[in-house]
Amino acid sequence: MINRLLSVWHARNLEFVRDRSTLLFTLVMPVMLIVGMSFVFGGQERPLFKVGVLSAAPLDKSAHPFLHERFVDFVPIASESDGLHKVTHQQIDLLLDLTHRGVTTGTGAGAGANPGAAAGAGAGAGAGAGAGANAGAGAGAGAGDPPGPPRYWVNTDSPKGYIAEKLLLASAPTARRERVTGTATRYIDWLFPGILGMNMMFSCLFGVGYVVLRYRKNGFLKRLHATPLTAFEFLSAQVLSRLCLILFVTVLLYIGIASIIHFHSAGSLLLLLVLAVLASLSMIALGLTIAARFASEELVAGLLNLLTWPMMLLSGIWFSLEGSPQWVQWLGSIFPLTHLLEAARAIMLDGAGVAQIVPHLIYLGVTAVAFLAFGAWSFRWRIE
Amino acid sequence: MTGPILEVCNLVKQYGAVTAVSDVSFRVPEGMCFGLLGPNGAGKTTTIEIMEGILSATSGEVRYRGEPLGQRFREEAGILFQKTALQDFLTVRQCLAMFRGLYDRGLEVEELIKLCALEKLAARDNRKLSGGQQQRLLLAIALVNDPALIFLDEPTTGLDPQARRNFWELIQSIKARRKTVILTTHYMEEAELLCDEIAIMDNGKIIAQGTPRKLLNEHFAEVLLELPRHEFPQAARHLPLTVIEATDRIEITTNDLDATLRTLMDARVPLQNLRIRPPNLEDLFLELTGKALRA
């Protein structure tokens, strides 16, 4: 019995070792993951607070002493409306404006502005009050004077916002306060699109990739090659078949989970469906590019893992990558799943319309066509 | 029979330094059953796969009705590979319907089911068919487009004798419909029964071609004597006889039976298990590939 066992063990080892591409991949993959993860999540201490800064990117830390505080993650925010939205939903703890600073040498005016601004009832009111204060402060400005006190928005419903405000006032006691109110987005609501997207990703990549590989290995593709069927027709049929399945499953999951967690989409469900179609097409076609020519299950599994793991971590399924290094965000933006999740959250949580998510739709559509074209070009019917 | 439906011109296929097919040329007239025979590794499957358009040739050309293989060939050719898996969970009828959908014209699914005697199996999962049933389904799939030309690559390998005979009857019914059949096989009995013309391949080359009767007449005298190998003494191997050594027997060809028998008796060769019969394709195959080329 031992001899038989050893014979099979030895043969399997030879098979594995002689499949050089798989062996190489098996060795390289963990190293790549460790190196990648250490770049993304390693290094400095983790911040306790997240403060949005309205400022021209990249953030200039010398612009204000508050920007030197430890344990605070300062995130550049491009527009005031975007920043106010994030403060309202407690996605950031405080929004600091360093772009419209009235220049004044006195501190009394700034201190007096705080309670006045705090009387505002919401984000819109706060913004209006801030504009008025700027105009008044700007009237007294003189050339060469140091910049005046910064303006900031804080959500009075946010405990972390309360502490972040104390930190700010310690280094900028004259900063002008604008009050915002709004409850935080529930994590489960934020996570919901991520879970649906992750399920779609696995179904798209592994479902199609393995099926095509099995067809190639058992000779079914070779038999199809002897018919008038073209590679593009075959691949398109696989894409459409998987698309229908994924949409059916995703709609069922959406209905089921939404009813359990009492979730109601703020935006159009039809737009959400269009987004799901484009994202599924893009990810299925991506899976086909992997399975288009290889015949080794282990290599294809490795390559699919190489795609899915970074997507799991860098597409924002579990947590937002806002505040992570720019290159990490850039890397994440390559993946179709990132565009799906950003657009889905914009629709489901913020009620975004077509205009707000059109860049994501275009990216998903273009990648779907590009991946399918590449897959058809590189497709092999049989094992050479 | 009319002009060639398929022409193979100076076909060469190389895998690195190995030449699998070496300058092979032949023509297949329409309506003929053409057999490609050869031992394992002779290059017949490589040749037939190039003829099917599945594999590209290193050089040379295959022409269907005078034109290079193209869309018309794919529409009008039917293929039964040595080994083909179908999609899981599909019934026999669903498999046929799927392949029927790939062609513009062809036979109706129910007609195919009847033609290949699949009536009782039509609703069965294709994975639950026996070897013979599976081959009948694959033959039906090869016929979905009502092809003018059918390739059968070792269609009865692995089947039991009964299933093999049933399959031969099916192929004969296809021949009766004036279809051109190109067949590769290991079974000489099959080739003798079905083929109008055969080509024997070895080491990537065609070493003999013609009708089975013509080839037998060219290579053999009138009768063939068979003796068990272990009963044939070593000393008798030097007798002035035409001897072919098979695995388990000695074959002696002769056109003078009396003189040969006298020679064997004089050499005291035991003749209790002597068998006298006319030569067949198996003998020809052995003569050409076993003795002439490998001795």
mmCIF file with all atom_site columns, N, CA, C and O in Angstrom, chain B residues 233-266:
data_model
loop_
_atom_site.group_PDB
_atom_site.id
_atom_site.type_symbol
_atom_site.label_atom_id
_atom_site.label_alt_id
_atom_site.label_comp_id
_atom_site.label_asym_id
_atom_site.label_entity_id
_atom_site.label_seq_id
_atom_site.pdbx_PDB_ins_code
_atom_site.Cartn_x
_atom_site.Cartn_y
_atom_site.Cartn_z
_atom_site.occupancy
_atom_site.B_iso_or_equiv
_atom_site.pdbx_formal_charge
_atom_site.auth_seq_id
_atom_site.auth_comp_id
_atom_site.auth_asym_id
_atom_site.auth_atom_id
_atom_site.pdbx_PDB_model_num
ATOM 1   N N  . PRO B 1 233 ? 10.271 -24.189 -35.277 1.00 0.00 ? 233 PRO B N  1
ATOM 2   C CA . PRO B 1 233 ? 11.638 -24.308 -34.759 1.00 0.00 ? 233 PRO B CA 1
ATOM 3   C C  . PRO B 1 233 ? 12.575 -23.247 -35.345 1.00 0.00 ? 233 PRO B C  1
ATOM 4   O O  . PRO B 1 233 ? 12.361 -22.771 -36.462 1.00 0.00 ? 233 PRO B O  1
ATOM 5   N N  . GLN B 1 234 ? 13.559 -22.929 -34.543 1.00 0.00 ? 234 GLN B N  1
ATOM 6   C CA . GLN B 1 234 ? 14.514 -21.893 -34.947 1.00 0.00 ? 234 GLN B CA 1
ATOM 7   C C  . GLN B 1 234 ? 15.182 -22.256 -36.277 1.00 0.00 ? 234 GLN B C  1
ATOM 8   O O  . GLN B 1 234 ? 15.380 -21.389 -37.140 1.00 0.00 ? 234 GLN B O  1
ATOM 9   N N  . ALA B 1 235 ? 15.497 -23.559 -36.442 1.00 0.00 ? 235 ALA B N  1
ATOM 10  C CA . ALA B 1 235 ? 16.189 -24.007 -37.656 1.00 0.00 ? 235 ALA B CA 1
ATOM 11  C C  . ALA B 1 235 ? 15.351 -23.773 -38.908 1.00 0.00 ? 235 ALA B C  1
ATOM 12  O O  . ALA B 1 235 ? 15.882 -23.500 -40.001 1.00 0.00 ? 235 ALA B O  1
ATOM 13  N N  . ALA B 1 236 ? 14.006 -23.820 -38.740 1.00 0.00 ? 236 ALA B N  1
ATOM 14  C CA . ALA B 1 236 ? 13.121 -23.681 -39.895 1.00 0.00 ? 236 ALA B CA 1
ATOM 15  C C  . ALA B 1 236 ? 13.071 -22.252 -40.425 1.00 0.00 ? 236 ALA B C  1
ATOM 16  O O  . ALA B 1 236 ? 12.587 -22.007 -41.532 1.00 0.00 ? 236 ALA B O  1
ATOM 17  N N  . ARG B 1 237 ? 13.586 -21.323 -39.642 1.00 0.00 ? 237 ARG B N  1
ATOM 18  C CA . ARG B 1 237 ? 13.558 -19.916 -40.065 1.00 0.00 ? 237 ARG B CA 1
ATOM 19  C C  . ARG B 1 237 ? 14.493 -19.666 -41.250 1.00 0.00 ? 237 ARG B C  1
ATOM 20  O O  . ARG B 1 237 ? 14.400 -18.634 -41.901 1.00 0.00 ? 237 ARG B O  1
ATOM 21  N N  . HIS B 1 238 ? 15.413 -20.621 -41.474 1.00 0.00 ? 238 HIS B N  1
ATOM 22  C CA . HIS B 1 238 ? 16.341 -20.446 -42.592 1.00 0.00 ? 238 HIS B CA 1
ATOM 23  C C  . HIS B 1 238 ? 15.870 -21.148 -43.862 1.00 0.00 ? 238 HIS B C  1
ATOM 24  O O  . HIS B 1 238 ? 16.572 -21.143 -44.868 1.00 0.00 ? 238 HIS B O  1
ATOM 25  N N  . LEU B 1 239 ? 14.664 -21.718 -43.815 1.00 0.00 ? 239 LEU B N  1
ATOM 26  C CA . LEU B 1 239 ? 14.127 -22.396 -45.003 1.00 0.00 ? 239 LEU B CA 1
ATOM 27  C C  . LEU B 1 239 ? 13.833 -21.374 -46.098 1.00 0.00 ? 239 LEU B C  1
ATOM 28  O O  . LEU B 1 239 ? 13.563 -20.202 -45.793 1.00 0.00 ? 239 LEU B O  1
ATOM 29  N N  . PRO B 1 240 ? 13.840 -21.784 -47.347 1.00 0.00 ? 240 PRO B N  1
ATOM 30  C CA . PRO B 1 240 ? 13.554 -20.845 -48.450 1.00 0.00 ? 240 PRO B CA 1
ATOM 31  C C  . PRO B 1 240 ? 12.056 -20.543 -48.560 1.00 0.00 ? 240 PRO B C  1
ATOM 32  O O  . PRO B 1 240 ? 11.388 -20.954 -49.517 1.00 0.00 ? 240 PRO B O  1
ATOM 33  N N  . LEU B 1 241 ? 11.509 -19.845 -47.521 1.00 0.00 ? 241 LEU B N  1
ATOM 34  C CA . LEU B 1 241 ? 10.080 -19.506 -47.484 1.00 0.00 ? 241 LEU B CA 1
ATOM 35  C C  . LEU B 1 241 ? 9.923  -18.002 -47.204 1.00 0.00 ? 241 LEU B C  1
ATOM 36  O O  . LEU B 1 241 ? 10.808 -17.380 -46.605 1.00 0.00 ? 241 LEU B O  1
ATOM 37  N N  . THR B 1 242 ? 8.766  -17.456 -47.611 1.00 0.00 ? 242 THR B N  1
ATOM 38  C CA . THR B 1 242 ? 8.468  -16.051 -47.295 1.00 0.00 ? 242 THR B CA 1
ATOM 39  C C  . THR B 1 242 ? 7.751  -16.030 -45.942 1.00 0.00 ? 242 THR B C  1
ATOM 40  O O  . THR B 1 242 ? 6.568  -16.360 -45.854 1.00 0.00 ? 242 THR B O  1
ATOM 41  N N  . VAL B 1 243 ? 8.482  -15.663 -44.904 1.00 0.00 ? 243 VAL B N  1
ATOM 42  C CA . VAL B 1 243 ? 7.961  -15.759 -43.530 1.00 0.00 ? 243 VAL B CA 1
ATOM 43  C C  . VAL B 1 243 ? 7.740  -14.354 -42.946 1.00 0.00 ? 243 VAL B C  1
ATOM 44  O O  . VAL B 1 243 ? 8.605  -13.488 -43.057 1.00 0.00 ? 243 VAL B O  1
ATOM 45  N N  . ILE B 1 244 ? 6.548  -14.176 -42.348 1.00 0.00 ? 244 ILE B N  1
ATOM 46  C CA . ILE B 1 244 ? 6.266  -12.930 -41.609 1.00 0.00 ? 244 ILE B CA 1
ATOM 47  C C  . ILE B 1 244 ? 6.083  -13.329 -40.147 1.00 0.00 ? 244 ILE B C  1
ATOM 48  O O  . ILE B 1 244 ? 5.301  -14.235 -39.842 1.00 0.00 ? 244 ILE B O  1
ATOM 49  N N  . GLU B 1 245 ? 6.820  -12.658 -39.259 1.00 0.00 ? 245 GLU B N  1
ATOM 50  C CA . GLU B 1 245 ? 6.712  -13.004 -37.833 1.00 0.00 ? 245 GLU B CA 1
ATOM 51  C C  . GLU B 1 245 ? 5.774  -12.031 -37.136 1.00 0.00 ? 245 GLU B C  1
ATOM 52  O O  . GLU B 1 245 ? 6.068  -10.845 -37.011 1.00 0.00 ? 245 GLU B O  1
ATOM 53  N N  . ALA B 1 246 ? 4.633  -12.537 -36.697 1.00 0.00 ? 246 ALA B N  1
ATOM 54  C CA . ALA B 1 246 ? 3.713  -11.735 -35.890 1.00 0.00 ? 246 ALA B CA 1
ATOM 55  C C  . ALA B 1 246 ? 4.000  -12.032 -34.423 1.00 0.00 ? 246 ALA B C  1
ATOM 56  O O  . ALA B 1 246 ? 4.891  -12.827 -34.106 1.00 0.00 ? 246 ALA B O  1
ATOM 57  N N  . THR B 1 247 ? 3.267  -11.401 -33.531 1.00 0.00 ? 247 THR B N  1
ATOM 58  C CA . THR B 1 247 ? 3.546  -11.551 -32.099 1.00 0.00 ? 247 THR B CA 1
ATOM 59  C C  . THR B 1 247 ? 3.436  -13.010 -31.648 1.00 0.00 ? 247 THR B C  1
ATOM 60  O O  . THR B 1 247 ? 4.310  -13.519 -30.957 1.00 0.00 ? 247 THR B O  1
ATOM 61  N N  . ASP B 1 248 ? 2.318  -13.633 -32.044 1.00 0.00 ? 248 ASP B N  1
ATOM 62  C CA . ASP B 1 248 ? 2.047  -14.974 -31.529 1.00 0.00 ? 248 ASP B CA 1
ATOM 63  C C  . ASP B 1 248 ? 2.083  -16.057 -32.606 1.00 0.00 ? 248 ASP B C  1
ATOM 64  O O  . ASP B 1 248 ? 1.803  -17.219 -32.324 1.00 0.00 ? 248 ASP B O  1
ATOM 65  N N  . ARG B 1 249 ? 2.373  -15.678 -33.840 1.00 0.00 ? 249 ARG B N  1
ATOM 66  C CA . ARG B 1 249 ? 2.284  -16.661 -34.915 1.00 0.00 ? 249 ARG B CA 1
ATOM 67  C C  . ARG B 1 249 ? 3.316  -16.372 -36.010 1.00 0.00 ? 249 ARG B C  1
ATOM 68  O O  . ARG B 1 249 ? 3.879  -15.264 -36.069 1.00 0.00 ? 249 ARG B O  1
ATOM 69  N N  . ILE B 1 250 ? 3.506  -17.382 -36.839 1.00 0.00 ? 250 ILE B N  1
ATOM 70  C CA . ILE B 1 250 ? 4.352  -17.251 -38.021 1.00 0.00 ? 250 ILE B CA 1
ATOM 71  C C  . ILE B 1 250 ? 3.437  -17.322 -39.236 1.00 0.00 ? 250 ILE B C  1
ATOM 72  O O  . ILE B 1 250 ? 2.555  -18.189 -39.305 1.00 0.00 ? 250 ILE B O  1
ATOM 73  N N  . GLU B 1 251 ? 3.589  -16.399 -40.166 1.00 0.00 ? 251 GLU B N  1
ATOM 74  C CA . GLU B 1 251 ? 2.774  -16.420 -41.376 1.00 0.00 ? 251 GLU B CA 1
ATOM 75  C C  . GLU B 1 251 ? 3.686  -16.688 -42.577 1.00 0.00 ? 251 GLU B C  1
ATOM 76  O O  . GLU B 1 251 ? 4.728  -16.034 -42.725 1.00 0.00 ? 251 GLU B O  1
ATOM 77  N N  . ILE B 1 252 ? 3.279  -17.623 -43.413 1.00 0.00 ? 252 ILE B N  1
ATOM 78  C CA . ILE B 1 252 ? 4.059  -17.973 -44.610 1.00 0.00 ? 252 ILE B CA 1
ATOM 79  C C  . ILE B 1 252 ? 3.163  -17.757 -45.820 1.00 0.00 ? 252 ILE B C  1
ATOM 80  O O  . ILE B 1 252 ? 2.053  -18.303 -45.878 1.00 0.00 ? 252 ILE B O  1
ATOM 81  N N  . THR B 1 253 ? 3.598  -16.928 -46.742 1.00 0.00 ? 253 THR B N  1
ATOM 82  C CA . THR B 1 253 ? 2.813  -16.714 -47.960 1.00 0.00 ? 253 THR B CA 1
ATOM 83  C C  . THR B 1 253 ? 3.414  -17.561 -49.080 1.00 0.00 ? 253 THR B C  1
ATOM 84  O O  . THR B 1 253 ? 4.642  -17.696 -49.193 1.00 0.00 ? 253 THR B O  1
ATOM 85  N N  . THR B 1 254 ? 2.521  -18.087 -49.914 1.00 0.00 ? 254 THR B N  1
ATOM 86  C CA . THR B 1 254 ? 3.009  -18.927 -51.008 1.00 0.00 ? 254 THR B CA 1
ATOM 87  C C  . THR B 1 254 ? 1.979  -19.015 -52.134 1.00 0.00 ? 254 THR B C  1
ATOM 88  O O  . THR B 1 254 ? 0.776  -18.889 -51.883 1.00 0.00 ? 254 THR B O  1
ATOM 89  N N  . ASN B 1 255 ? 2.461  -19.199 -53.338 1.00 0.00 ? 255 ASN B N  1
ATOM 90  C CA . ASN B 1 255 ? 1.549  -19.492 -54.444 1.00 0.00 ? 255 ASN B CA 1
ATOM 91  C C  . ASN B 1 255 ? 1.691  -20.967 -54.879 1.00 0.00 ? 255 ASN B C  1
ATOM 92  O O  . ASN B 1 255 ? 1.123  -21.387 -55.872 1.00 0.00 ? 255 ASN B O  1
ATOM 93  N N  . ASP B 1 256 ? 2.512  -21.733 -54.124 1.00 0.00 ? 256 ASP B N  1
ATOM 94  C CA . ASP B 1 256 ? 2.661  -23.178 -54.388 1.00 0.00 ? 256 ASP B CA 1
ATOM 95  C C  . ASP B 1 256 ? 2.507  -23.906 -53.056 1.00 0.00 ? 256 ASP B C  1
ATOM 96  O O  . ASP B 1 256 ? 3.478  -24.188 -52.341 1.00 0.00 ? 256 ASP B O  1
ATOM 97  N N  . LEU B 1 257 ? 1.265  -24.180 -52.706 1.00 0.00 ? 257 LEU B N  1
ATOM 98  C CA . LEU B 1 257 ? 0.945  -24.736 -51.402 1.00 0.00 ? 257 LEU B CA 1
ATOM 99  C C  . LEU B 1 257 ? 1.611  -26.104 -51.203 1.00 0.00 ? 257 LEU B C  1
ATOM 100 O O  . LEU B 1 257 ? 2.168  -26.386 -50.140 1.00 0.00 ? 257 LEU B O  1
ATOM 101 N N  . ASP B 1 258 ? 1.575  -26.996 -52.245 1.00 0.00 ? 258 ASP B N  1
ATOM 102 C CA . ASP B 1 258 ? 2.140  -28.344 -52.125 1.00 0.00 ? 258 ASP B CA 1
ATOM 103 C C  . ASP B 1 258 ? 3.631  -28.290 -51.797 1.00 0.00 ? 258 ASP B C  1
ATOM 104 O O  . ASP B 1 258 ? 4.109  -28.977 -50.883 1.00 0.00 ? 258 ASP B O  1
ATOM 105 N N  . ALA B 1 259 ? 4.363  -27.483 -52.544 1.00 0.00 ? 259 ALA B N  1
ATOM 106 C CA . ALA B 1 259 ? 5.814  -27.397 -52.349 1.00 0.00 ? 259 ALA B CA 1
ATOM 107 C C  . ALA B 1 259 ? 6.136  -26.859 -50.963 1.00 0.00 ? 259 ALA B C  1
ATOM 108 O O  . ALA B 1 259 ? 7.060  -27.354 -50.285 1.00 0.00 ? 259 ALA B O  1
ATOM 109 N N  . THR B 1 260 ? 5.378  -25.892 -50.505 1.00 0.00 ? 260 THR B N  1
ATOM 110 C CA . THR B 1 260 ? 5.619  -25.302 -49.175 1.00 0.00 ? 260 THR B CA 1
ATOM 111 C C  . THR B 1 260 ? 5.363  -26.336 -48.084 1.00 0.00 ? 260 THR B C  1
ATOM 112 O O  . THR B 1 260 ? 6.148  -26.455 -47.127 1.00 0.00 ? 260 THR B O  1
ATOM 113 N N  . LEU B 1 261 ? 4.275  -27.076 -48.207 1.00 0.00 ? 261 LEU B N  1
ATOM 114 C CA . LEU B 1 261 ? 3.963  -28.090 -47.199 1.00 0.00 ? 261 LEU B CA 1
ATOM 115 C C  . LEU B 1 261 ? 5.066  -29.150 -47.147 1.00 0.00 ? 261 LEU B C  1
ATOM 116 O O  . LEU B 1 261 ? 5.462  -29.601 -46.072 1.00 0.00 ? 261 LEU B O  1
ATOM 117 N N  . ARG B 1 262 ? 5.553  -29.558 -48.359 1.00 0.00 ? 262 ARG B N  1
ATOM 118 C CA . ARG B 1 262 ? 6.624  -30.558 -48.400 1.00 0.00 ? 262 ARG B CA 1
ATOM 119 C C  . ARG B 1 262 ? 7.885  -30.026 -47.686 1.00 0.00 ? 262 ARG B C  1
ATOM 120 O O  . ARG B 1 262 ? 8.524  -30.728 -46.906 1.00 0.00 ? 262 ARG B O  1
ATOM 121 N N  . THR B 1 263 ? 8.204  -28.789 -47.933 1.00 0.00 ? 263 THR B N  1
ATOM 122 C CA . THR B 1 263 ? 9.388  -28.178 -47.304 1.00 0.00 ? 263 THR B CA 1
ATOM 123 C C  . THR B 1 263 ? 9.258  -28.196 -45.778 1.00 0.00 ? 263 THR B C  1
ATOM 124 O O  . THR B 1 263 ? 10.200 -28.528 -45.060 1.00 0.00 ? 263 THR B O  1
ATOM 125 N N  . LEU B 1 264 ? 8.079  -27.857 -45.286 1.00 0.00 ? 264 LEU B N  1
ATOM 126 C CA . LEU B 1 264 ? 7.850  -27.813 -43.838 1.00 0.00 ? 264 LEU B CA 1
ATOM 127 C C  . LEU B 1 264 ? 7.939  -29.215 -43.234 1.00 0.00 ? 264 LEU B C  1
ATOM 128 O O  . LEU B 1 264 ? 8.527  -29.411 -42.159 1.00 0.00 ? 264 LEU B O  1
ATOM 129 N N  . MET B 1 265 ? 7.366  -30.221 -43.935 1.00 0.00 ? 265 MET B N  1
ATOM 130 C CA . MET B 1 265 ? 7.395  -31.583 -43.409 1.00 0.00 ? 265 MET B CA 1
ATOM 131 C C  . MET B 1 265 ? 8.826  -32.122 -43.400 1.00 0.00 ? 265 MET B C  1
ATOM 132 O O  . MET B 1 265 ? 9.244  -32.763 -42.447 1.00 0.00 ? 265 MET B O  1
ATOM 133 N N  . ASP B 1 266 ? 9.586  -31.802 -44.472 1.00 0.00 ? 266 ASP B N  1
ATOM 134 C CA . ASP B 1 266 ? 10.982 -32.246 -44.530 1.00 0.00 ? 266 ASP B CA 1
ATOM 135 C C  . ASP B 1 266 ? 11.788 -31.657 -43.371 1.00 0.00 ? 266 ASP B C  1
ATOM 136 O O  . ASP B 1 266 ? 12.705 -32.289 -42.854 1.00 0.00 ? 266 ASP B O  1
#
